[in-house]
mmCIF file of C-alpha atoms and ligand atoms in Angstrom:
data_model
loop_
_atom_site.group_PDB
_atom_site.id
_atom_site.type_symbol
_atom_site.label_atom_id
_atom_site.label_comp_id
_atom_site.label_asym_id
_atom_site.label_seq_id
_atom_site.Cartn_x
_atom_site.Cartn_y
_atom_site.Cartn_z
ATOM 1 C CA UNK A 1 33.463 10.274 -29.374
ATOM 2 C CA UNK A 2 30.232 9.348 -31.127
ATOM 3 C CA UNK A 3 30.922 5.750 -30.058
ATOM 4 C CA UNK A 4 30.902 6.740 -26.379
ATOM 5 C CA UNK A 5 27.751 8.780 -26.842
ATOM 6 C CA UNK A 6 26.095 5.757 -28.440
ATOM 7 C CA UNK A 7 27.154 3.430 -25.620
ATOM 8 C CA UNK A 8 25.907 6.046 -23.133
ATOM 9 C CA UNK A 9 22.477 6.103 -24.753
ATOM 10 C CA UNK A 10 22.355 2.322 -25.044
ATOM 11 C CA UNK A 11 23.044 1.924 -21.363
ATOM 12 C CA UNK A 12 20.631 4.696 -20.383
ATOM 13 C CA UNK A 13 17.150 4.435 -18.887
ATOM 14 C CA UNK A 14 15.752 6.141 -22.002
ATOM 15 C CA UNK A 15 17.111 3.404 -24.223
ATOM 16 C CA UNK A 16 15.465 0.802 -22.013
ATOM 17 C CA UNK A 17 12.156 2.703 -22.052
ATOM 18 C CA UNK A 18 12.217 2.868 -25.850
ATOM 19 C CA UNK A 19 12.017 -0.918 -25.740
ATOM 20 C CA UNK A 20 10.074 -1.557 -22.568
ATOM 21 C CA UNK A 21 7.068 0.666 -23.392
ATOM 22 C CA UNK A 22 6.175 -0.827 -26.822
ATOM 23 C CA UNK A 23 6.886 -4.372 -25.628
ATOM 24 C CA UNK A 24 4.584 -3.813 -22.615
ATOM 25 C CA UNK A 25 1.839 -2.387 -24.845
ATOM 26 C CA UNK A 26 2.077 -5.341 -27.254
ATOM 27 C CA UNK A 27 2.072 -7.811 -24.347
ATOM 28 C CA UNK A 28 -1.039 -6.145 -22.860
ATOM 29 C CA UNK A 29 -2.794 -6.179 -26.243
ATOM 30 C CA UNK A 30 -2.047 -9.909 -26.545
ATOM 31 C CA UNK A 31 -3.478 -10.526 -23.072
ATOM 32 C CA UNK A 32 -6.683 -8.662 -24.035
ATOM 33 C CA UNK A 33 -6.987 -10.585 -27.320
ATOM 34 C CA UNK A 34 -6.397 -13.907 -25.562
ATOM 35 C CA UNK A 35 -9.012 -13.079 -22.893
ATOM 36 C CA UNK A 36 -11.541 -12.036 -25.572
ATOM 37 C CA UNK A 37 -10.924 -15.259 -27.459
ATOM 38 C CA UNK A 38 -11.334 -17.242 -24.236
ATOM 39 C CA UNK A 39 -14.669 -15.584 -23.499
ATOM 40 C CA UNK A 40 -16.013 -16.902 -26.806
ATOM 41 C CA UNK A 41 -15.390 -20.492 -25.674
ATOM 42 C CA UNK A 42 -18.512 -22.240 -24.306
ATOM 43 C CA UNK A 43 -16.524 -23.777 -21.431
ATOM 44 C CA UNK A 44 -15.292 -20.341 -20.302
ATOM 45 C CA UNK A 45 -18.788 -18.886 -20.674
ATOM 46 C CA UNK A 46 -20.148 -21.673 -18.467
ATOM 47 C CA UNK A 47 -17.351 -21.056 -15.969
ATOM 48 C CA UNK A 48 -18.125 -17.321 -15.771
ATOM 49 C CA UNK A 49 -21.860 -18.024 -15.475
ATOM 50 C CA UNK A 50 -21.149 -20.406 -12.597
ATOM 51 C CA UNK A 51 -18.588 -18.132 -10.932
ATOM 52 C CA UNK A 52 -19.675 -14.571 -11.809
ATOM 53 C CA UNK A 53 -16.860 -12.984 -9.789
ATOM 54 C CA UNK A 54 -18.090 -12.606 -6.213
ATOM 55 C CA UNK A 55 -18.875 -14.956 -3.352
ATOM 56 C CA UNK A 56 -21.851 -14.816 -0.990
ATOM 57 C CA UNK A 57 -21.226 -12.824 2.160
ATOM 58 C CA UNK A 58 -21.953 -14.551 5.498
ATOM 59 C CA UNK A 59 -25.384 -13.811 7.015
ATOM 60 C CA UNK A 60 -25.495 -10.537 8.878
ATOM 61 C CA UNK A 61 -22.692 -8.909 6.897
ATOM 62 C CA UNK A 62 -22.975 -5.114 7.096
ATOM 63 C CA UNK A 63 -24.037 -3.087 4.041
ATOM 64 C CA UNK A 64 -22.144 0.084 3.146
ATOM 65 C CA UNK A 65 -19.127 1.870 4.562
ATOM 66 C CA UNK A 66 -19.448 3.792 7.847
ATOM 67 C CA UNK A 67 -17.617 7.103 8.404
ATOM 68 C CA UNK A 68 -14.900 5.545 10.606
ATOM 69 C CA UNK A 69 -13.672 3.474 7.652
ATOM 70 C CA UNK A 70 -13.431 6.648 5.565
ATOM 71 C CA UNK A 71 -11.403 8.402 8.273
ATOM 72 C CA UNK A 72 -9.080 5.444 8.785
ATOM 73 C CA UNK A 73 -8.630 5.092 5.055
ATOM 74 C CA UNK A 74 -7.703 8.784 4.808
ATOM 75 C CA UNK A 75 -5.158 8.560 7.674
ATOM 76 C CA UNK A 76 -3.734 5.436 6.071
ATOM 77 C CA UNK A 77 -3.300 7.104 2.664
ATOM 78 C CA UNK A 78 -1.829 10.236 4.264
ATOM 79 C CA UNK A 79 0.701 8.246 6.290
ATOM 80 C CA UNK A 80 1.450 5.713 3.531
ATOM 81 C CA UNK A 81 2.456 8.416 1.034
ATOM 82 C CA UNK A 82 4.881 9.958 3.549
ATOM 83 C CA UNK A 83 6.132 6.552 4.739
ATOM 84 C CA UNK A 84 6.990 5.456 1.184
ATOM 85 C CA UNK A 85 8.655 8.809 0.508
ATOM 86 C CA UNK A 86 10.727 8.761 3.721
ATOM 87 C CA UNK A 87 11.625 5.071 3.217
ATOM 88 C CA UNK A 88 12.793 5.855 -0.295
ATOM 89 C CA UNK A 89 14.933 8.733 1.013
ATOM 90 C CA UNK A 90 16.438 6.469 3.697
ATOM 91 C CA UNK A 91 17.377 4.019 0.937
ATOM 92 C CA UNK A 92 18.791 6.495 -1.576
ATOM 93 C CA UNK A 93 20.222 9.511 0.276
ATOM 94 C CA UNK A 94 23.990 9.311 0.740
ATOM 95 C CA UNK A 95 24.514 12.221 3.131
ATOM 96 C CA UNK A 96 21.549 13.047 5.395
ATOM 97 C CA UNK A 97 21.110 16.765 6.214
ATOM 98 C CA UNK A 98 20.718 16.046 9.933
ATOM 99 C CA UNK A 99 20.762 13.303 12.550
ATOM 100 C CA UNK A 100 18.729 12.546 15.637
ATOM 101 C CA UNK A 101 19.595 10.860 18.922
ATOM 102 C CA UNK A 102 16.754 9.926 21.269
ATOM 103 C CA UNK A 103 16.768 11.477 24.758
ATOM 104 C CA UNK A 104 17.238 8.565 27.108
ATOM 105 C CA UNK A 105 14.921 10.110 29.702
ATOM 106 C CA UNK A 106 11.190 10.120 30.369
ATOM 107 C CA UNK A 107 8.966 7.202 29.428
ATOM 108 C CA UNK A 108 11.304 5.263 27.123
ATOM 109 C CA UNK A 109 14.563 4.622 28.965
ATOM 110 C CA UNK A 110 17.044 1.922 27.879
ATOM 111 C CA UNK A 111 20.160 0.467 29.450
ATOM 112 C CA UNK A 112 22.170 0.855 26.236
ATOM 113 C CA UNK A 113 22.677 4.380 24.904
ATOM 114 C CA UNK A 114 20.355 5.238 21.961
ATOM 115 C CA UNK A 115 21.860 5.086 18.440
ATOM 116 C CA UNK A 116 22.194 8.186 16.288
ATOM 117 C CA UNK A 117 19.971 7.903 13.195
ATOM 118 C CA UNK A 118 19.317 10.187 10.221
ATOM 119 C CA UNK A 119 16.467 12.686 10.471
ATOM 120 C CA UNK A 120 14.941 10.874 7.467
ATOM 121 C CA UNK A 121 14.827 7.596 9.379
ATOM 122 C CA UNK A 122 13.445 9.450 12.428
ATOM 123 C CA UNK A 123 10.577 10.687 10.215
ATOM 124 C CA UNK A 124 10.042 7.217 8.732
ATOM 125 C CA UNK A 125 9.857 5.631 12.193
ATOM 126 C CA UNK A 126 7.636 8.350 13.680
ATOM 127 C CA UNK A 127 5.139 7.981 10.825
ATOM 128 C CA UNK A 128 5.340 4.180 11.175
ATOM 129 C CA UNK A 129 4.371 4.407 14.848
ATOM 130 C CA UNK A 130 1.224 6.423 14.009
ATOM 131 C CA UNK A 131 0.449 4.141 11.032
ATOM 132 C CA UNK A 132 0.774 1.117 13.270
ATOM 133 C CA UNK A 133 -1.677 2.520 15.858
ATOM 134 C CA UNK A 134 -4.102 3.464 13.044
ATOM 135 C CA UNK A 135 -3.801 -0.107 11.746
ATOM 136 C CA UNK A 136 -4.492 -1.683 15.141
ATOM 137 C CA UNK A 137 -7.565 0.526 15.659
ATOM 138 C CA UNK A 138 -8.710 -0.429 12.140
ATOM 139 C CA UNK A 139 -8.401 -4.167 12.739
ATOM 140 C CA UNK A 140 -10.179 -3.947 16.129
ATOM 141 C CA UNK A 141 -13.082 -1.971 14.621
ATOM 142 C CA UNK A 142 -13.138 -4.287 11.600
ATOM 143 C CA UNK A 143 -13.837 -7.298 13.821
ATOM 144 C CA UNK A 144 -16.090 -5.453 16.275
ATOM 145 C CA UNK A 145 -18.343 -4.183 13.462
ATOM 146 C CA UNK A 146 -18.505 -7.259 11.235
ATOM 147 C CA UNK A 147 -16.859 -5.295 8.407
ATOM 148 C CA UNK A 148 -14.133 -7.979 8.349
ATOM 149 C CA UNK A 149 -16.525 -10.235 6.387
ATOM 150 C CA UNK A 150 -16.137 -7.959 3.379
ATOM 151 C CA UNK A 151 -12.340 -8.312 3.110
ATOM 152 C CA UNK A 152 -11.587 -11.737 4.579
ATOM 153 C CA UNK A 153 -12.243 -14.729 2.272
ATOM 154 C CA UNK A 154 -14.902 -16.929 3.850
ATOM 155 C CA UNK A 155 -15.291 -19.636 1.183
ATOM 156 C CA UNK A 156 -13.103 -21.560 -1.267
ATOM 157 C CA UNK A 157 -15.258 -20.216 -4.105
ATOM 158 C CA UNK A 158 -13.202 -17.079 -3.829
ATOM 159 C CA UNK A 159 -10.466 -18.576 -6.055
ATOM 160 C CA UNK A 160 -12.538 -19.537 -9.141
ATOM 161 C CA UNK A 161 -14.442 -16.267 -8.728
ATOM 162 C CA UNK A 162 -11.176 -14.295 -8.643
ATOM 163 C CA UNK A 163 -10.048 -16.083 -11.815
ATOM 164 C CA UNK A 164 -13.375 -15.220 -13.407
ATOM 165 C CA UNK A 165 -12.953 -11.531 -12.450
ATOM 166 C CA UNK A 166 -9.424 -11.569 -13.836
ATOM 167 C CA UNK A 167 -10.635 -12.937 -17.198
ATOM 168 C CA UNK A 168 -13.412 -10.322 -17.256
ATOM 169 C CA UNK A 169 -10.989 -7.469 -16.503
ATOM 170 C CA UNK A 170 -8.456 -8.741 -19.049
ATOM 171 C CA UNK A 171 -11.122 -8.945 -21.779
ATOM 172 C CA UNK A 172 -11.998 -5.281 -21.069
ATOM 173 C CA UNK A 173 -15.612 -6.308 -20.531
ATOM 174 C CA UNK A 174 -15.614 -5.623 -16.815
ATOM 175 C CA UNK A 175 -17.817 -7.118 -14.091
ATOM 176 C CA UNK A 176 -20.553 -4.843 -12.702
ATOM 177 C CA UNK A 177 -19.428 -2.914 -9.642
ATOM 178 C CA UNK A 178 -21.220 -3.482 -6.381
ATOM 179 C CA UNK A 179 -18.628 -2.283 -3.869
ATOM 180 C CA UNK A 180 -21.174 -0.765 -1.466
ATOM 181 C CA UNK A 181 -22.538 -4.250 -0.732
ATOM 182 C CA UNK A 182 -19.902 -6.800 -1.781
ATOM 183 C CA UNK A 183 -16.442 -6.562 -3.348
ATOM 184 C CA UNK A 184 -15.525 -8.837 -6.241
ATOM 185 C CA UNK A 185 -13.299 -11.782 -5.340
ATOM 186 C CA UNK A 186 -10.131 -10.287 -6.805
ATOM 187 C CA UNK A 187 -10.700 -7.200 -4.659
ATOM 188 C CA UNK A 188 -11.297 -9.297 -1.536
ATOM 189 C CA UNK A 189 -8.028 -11.182 -2.092
ATOM 190 C CA UNK A 190 -6.078 -7.966 -2.816
ATOM 191 C CA UNK A 191 -7.480 -6.168 0.263
ATOM 192 C CA UNK A 192 -6.901 -9.214 2.460
ATOM 193 C CA UNK A 193 -3.278 -9.545 1.305
ATOM 194 C CA UNK A 194 -2.649 -5.840 1.843
ATOM 195 C CA UNK A 195 -4.195 -5.546 5.311
ATOM 196 C CA UNK A 196 -3.332 -8.939 6.806
ATOM 197 C CA UNK A 197 -0.071 -9.926 5.054
ATOM 198 C CA UNK A 198 1.765 -6.927 3.547
ATOM 199 C CA UNK A 199 1.156 -4.454 6.396
ATOM 200 C CA UNK A 200 2.236 -6.851 9.191
ATOM 201 C CA UNK A 201 5.261 -7.887 7.079
ATOM 202 C CA UNK A 202 6.312 -4.232 6.686
ATOM 203 C CA UNK A 203 5.992 -3.784 10.446
ATOM 204 C CA UNK A 204 7.779 -6.936 11.603
ATOM 205 C CA UNK A 205 10.689 -6.460 9.172
ATOM 206 C CA UNK A 206 10.864 -2.721 9.956
ATOM 207 C CA UNK A 207 10.987 -3.326 13.712
ATOM 208 C CA UNK A 208 13.742 -5.917 13.134
ATOM 209 C CA UNK A 209 15.907 -3.273 11.411
ATOM 210 C CA UNK A 210 15.164 -0.581 13.993
ATOM 211 C CA UNK A 211 16.862 0.221 17.295
ATOM 212 C CA UNK A 212 13.806 -1.123 19.149
ATOM 213 C CA UNK A 213 14.832 -4.705 18.365
ATOM 214 C CA UNK A 214 16.895 -6.499 21.054
ATOM 215 C CA UNK A 215 20.353 -6.563 19.413
ATOM 216 C CA UNK A 216 21.709 -9.036 21.961
ATOM 217 C CA UNK A 217 18.995 -11.721 21.655
ATOM 218 C CA UNK A 218 21.480 -14.187 20.106
ATOM 219 C CA UNK A 219 19.184 -17.150 19.435
ATOM 220 C CA UNK A 220 16.336 -15.040 18.115
ATOM 221 C CA UNK A 221 18.646 -13.101 15.817
ATOM 222 C CA UNK A 222 20.104 -16.297 14.421
ATOM 223 C CA UNK A 223 16.623 -17.477 13.399
ATOM 224 C CA UNK A 224 15.614 -14.035 12.173
ATOM 225 C CA UNK A 225 18.734 -12.222 10.917
ATOM 226 C CA UNK A 226 18.565 -8.528 10.043
ATOM 227 C CA UNK A 227 19.608 -9.318 6.445
ATOM 228 C CA UNK A 228 16.394 -11.294 6.018
ATOM 229 C CA UNK A 229 14.313 -8.350 7.253
ATOM 230 C CA UNK A 230 16.177 -5.986 4.909
ATOM 231 C CA UNK A 231 15.625 -8.351 1.957
ATOM 232 C CA UNK A 232 11.859 -8.402 2.626
ATOM 233 C CA UNK A 233 11.171 -4.776 3.642
ATOM 234 C CA UNK A 234 11.928 -3.193 0.256
ATOM 235 C CA UNK A 235 9.930 -5.664 -1.912
ATOM 236 C CA UNK A 236 7.000 -5.113 0.466
ATOM 237 C CA UNK A 237 7.215 -1.415 -0.373
ATOM 238 C CA UNK A 238 7.176 -2.339 -4.088
ATOM 239 C CA UNK A 239 4.048 -4.414 -3.446
ATOM 240 C CA UNK A 240 2.368 -1.417 -1.780
ATOM 241 C CA UNK A 241 3.283 0.838 -4.727
ATOM 242 C CA UNK A 242 1.904 -1.696 -7.231
ATOM 243 C CA UNK A 243 -1.260 -2.119 -5.159
ATOM 244 C CA UNK A 244 -1.764 1.662 -4.971
ATOM 245 C CA UNK A 245 -1.327 2.106 -8.750
ATOM 246 C CA UNK A 246 -3.819 -0.652 -9.645
ATOM 247 C CA UNK A 247 -6.247 0.314 -6.834
ATOM 248 C CA UNK A 248 -6.384 4.026 -7.733
ATOM 249 C CA UNK A 249 -6.636 3.252 -11.475
ATOM 250 C CA UNK A 250 -9.617 0.959 -10.872
ATOM 251 C CA UNK A 251 -11.288 3.426 -8.467
ATOM 252 C CA UNK A 252 -11.275 5.977 -11.305
ATOM 253 C CA UNK A 253 -12.048 3.551 -14.138
ATOM 254 C CA UNK A 254 -15.047 1.828 -12.514
ATOM 255 C CA UNK A 255 -17.373 4.697 -11.563
ATOM 256 C CA UNK A 256 -15.137 7.344 -9.978
ATOM 257 C CA UNK A 257 -17.811 9.512 -8.312
ATOM 258 C CA UNK A 258 -19.673 6.592 -6.800
ATOM 259 C CA UNK A 259 -16.452 4.932 -5.554
ATOM 260 C CA UNK A 260 -15.160 8.208 -4.075
ATOM 261 C CA UNK A 261 -18.526 8.691 -2.343
ATOM 262 C CA UNK A 262 -18.242 5.249 -0.765
ATOM 263 C CA UNK A 263 -14.853 5.901 0.815
ATOM 264 C CA UNK A 264 -14.899 9.651 1.430
ATOM 265 C CA UNK A 265 -18.568 10.528 2.040
ATOM 266 C CA UNK A 266 -20.103 7.241 3.320
ATOM 267 C CA UNK A 267 -22.861 7.371 0.713
ATOM 268 C CA UNK A 268 -23.855 5.326 -2.315
ATOM 269 C CA UNK A 269 -24.818 7.797 -5.019
ATOM 270 C CA UNK A 270 -23.299 9.657 -7.958
ATOM 271 C CA UNK A 271 -23.023 13.130 -6.358
ATOM 272 C CA UNK A 272 -19.780 15.144 -6.217
ATOM 273 C CA UNK A 273 -19.513 15.155 -2.384
ATOM 274 C CA UNK A 274 -16.891 12.392 -2.156
ATOM 275 C CA UNK A 275 -14.874 13.876 -4.992
ATOM 276 C CA UNK A 276 -14.500 17.231 -3.210
ATOM 277 C CA UNK A 277 -13.559 15.625 0.099
ATOM 278 C CA UNK A 278 -11.014 13.524 -1.793
ATOM 279 C CA UNK A 279 -9.670 16.694 -3.480
ATOM 280 C CA UNK A 280 -9.227 18.396 -0.086
ATOM 281 C CA UNK A 281 -7.462 15.287 1.249
ATOM 282 C CA UNK A 282 -5.014 15.517 -1.666
ATOM 283 C CA UNK A 283 -4.275 19.150 -0.754
ATOM 284 C CA UNK A 284 -3.590 18.112 2.850
ATOM 285 C CA UNK A 285 -1.261 15.293 1.708
ATOM 286 C CA UNK A 286 0.591 17.585 -0.700
ATOM 287 C CA UNK A 287 1.036 20.201 2.058
ATOM 288 C CA UNK A 288 2.500 17.530 4.361
ATOM 289 C CA UNK A 289 4.797 16.302 1.556
ATOM 290 C CA UNK A 290 6.130 19.839 1.040
ATOM 291 C CA UNK A 291 6.477 20.432 4.782
ATOM 292 C CA UNK A 292 8.488 17.228 5.355
ATOM 293 C CA UNK A 293 11.865 19.036 5.178
ATOM 294 C CA UNK A 294 14.568 19.582 7.834
ATOM 295 C CA UNK A 295 13.493 23.182 8.529
ATOM 296 C CA UNK A 296 10.079 21.969 9.718
ATOM 297 C CA UNK A 297 11.130 18.557 11.052
ATOM 298 C CA UNK A 298 14.043 19.745 13.246
ATOM 299 C CA UNK A 299 11.946 21.500 15.941
ATOM 300 C CA UNK A 300 9.503 18.560 16.051
ATOM 301 C CA UNK A 301 12.293 15.978 16.305
ATOM 302 C CA UNK A 302 13.950 18.067 19.047
ATOM 303 C CA UNK A 303 10.988 17.368 21.336
ATOM 304 C CA UNK A 304 12.137 13.772 21.838
ATOM 305 C CA UNK A 305 15.846 13.889 21.120
ATOM 306 C CA UNK A 306 18.939 15.817 20.087
ATOM 307 C CA UNK A 307 19.169 16.974 16.467
ATOM 308 C CA UNK A 308 22.728 17.303 15.160
ATOM 309 C CA UNK A 309 24.629 17.397 11.875
HETATM 310 C C1 LIG B 401 5.798 -0.373 11.432
HETATM 311 C C2 LIG B 401 6.183 -0.216 10.206
HETATM 312 C C3 LIG B 401 7.606 0.072 9.744
HETATM 313 C C4 LIG B 401 8.793 0.135 10.444
HETATM 314 C C5 LIG B 401 9.009 -0.080 11.934
HETATM 315 C C6 LIG B 401 9.839 0.461 9.481
HETATM 316 C C7 LIG B 401 11.187 0.625 9.792
HETATM 317 C C8 LIG B 401 12.195 0.867 8.888
HETATM 318 C C9 LIG B 401 13.599 0.987 9.192
HETATM 319 C C10 LIG B 401 14.195 0.836 10.594
HETATM 320 C C11 LIG B 401 14.255 1.257 8.057
HETATM 321 C C12 LIG B 401 15.765 1.521 7.901
HETATM 322 C C13 LIG B 401 16.518 0.330 7.483
HETATM 323 C C14 LIG B 401 17.991 0.599 7.453
HETATM 324 O O1 LIG B 401 18.473 1.357 8.285
HETATM 325 O O2 LIG B 401 18.624 0.015 6.590
HETATM 326 C C15 LIG B 401 13.281 1.291 6.996
HETATM 327 C C16 LIG B 401 13.572 1.510 5.656
HETATM 328 C C17 LIG B 401 12.620 1.528 4.642
HETATM 329 N N1 LIG B 401 11.249 1.433 4.802
HETATM 330 FE FE1 LIG B 401 10.266 1.009 6.509
HETATM 331 N N2 LIG B 401 9.281 0.578 8.245
HETATM 332 C C18 LIG B 401 7.911 0.350 8.361
HETATM 333 C C19 LIG B 401 6.956 0.410 7.372
HETATM 334 C C20 LIG B 401 7.222 0.690 6.049
HETATM 335 C C21 LIG B 401 6.224 0.743 5.000
HETATM 336 C C22 LIG B 401 4.732 0.513 5.200
HETATM 337 C C23 LIG B 401 6.891 1.039 3.852
HETATM 338 C C24 LIG B 401 6.340 1.216 2.475
HETATM 339 C C25 LIG B 401 5.248 0.706 2.034
HETATM 340 C C26 LIG B 401 8.307 1.166 4.171
HETATM 341 C C27 LIG B 401 9.304 1.456 3.261
HETATM 342 C C28 LIG B 401 10.656 1.500 3.545
HETATM 343 C C29 LIG B 401 11.701 1.611 2.556
HETATM 344 C C30 LIG B 401 11.509 1.710 1.040
HETATM 345 C C31 LIG B 401 12.925 1.634 3.238
HETATM 346 C C32 LIG B 401 14.313 1.645 2.632
HETATM 347 C C33 LIG B 401 14.707 0.179 2.533
HETATM 348 C C34 LIG B 401 16.081 -0.082 1.976
HETATM 349 O O3 LIG B 401 17.024 0.673 2.251
HETATM 350 O O4 LIG B 401 16.190 -1.108 1.279
HETATM 351 N N3 LIG B 401 8.473 0.958 5.515
HETATM 352 N N4 LIG B 401 12.037 1.041 7.535
#
């Protein structure tokens, strides 16, 4: 009996955590020590002096964050939280509470009858559609306003500068923040990857798995099989979750009030304005999270299709 209990504990998540947590802490401590040791070396000091951690912006780059970026950022966070949650439910729920079949009338009419999908997937796809439009508007405004220069690498110096920032972060002696004017190179690379690689990947693999994809396009589907899309879609979600954890941690650890003012109040000072707007946005997101249940979703989903068991 005690033998089984032991095996149960050994195989359990708790047992793994008992090991994983201290090992991770020791590994992190070693990284910090190694980075501190490196920063004592003259060659590394020269390197950091030469590449302080940010590249020059092209001439005419805008200064500061206008209100539209704040709004788009809020919509993106709002939708992203619910998209990750609904995607996770699609992946893990065995028996969905309800299903949805699109009405094949009105604007979107197809030759083949629409497939019945779970209400969870209906929510995921509906949020995706709004997120996609928000993303397109964002990219158009980004290029129309010149704001793209702040998150698209424009010189090869970005790589040594990103390495320099990484060493500075790892040594716990962080680079000075100047996000209102210019992001550090590690930030530029992370934002570029998220906006221009991860987001399009999520969309193109998601569309491949959805009913909107032409199922009968033989040649196309041979080159781009659904299994490939499925194998990419979930790791992309993991990337987003990792990005969000690191991003939010750094927002709070590198001058929280100032950073929140940049994104939520379009101002560059240390007042509490941005913090309170951020707090309200969290209330709105939490309310939406709690409301995303069949009781509330059914009547909305019924507007465009038939909801059934
Ligand atoms: C335009 C954007 C997107 C579209 C069209 C889309 C579409 C889909 C579809 C059709 C599925 C169901 C797959 C199946 O039936 O097996 C799915 C699952 C999922 N989606 Fe998305 N998605 C999009 C964006 C995202 C984003 C941004 C995330 C998270 C960052 C995400 C996370 C997930 C997860 C975790 C699953 C479950 C995957 C699995 O079962 O392995 N999706 N998505």
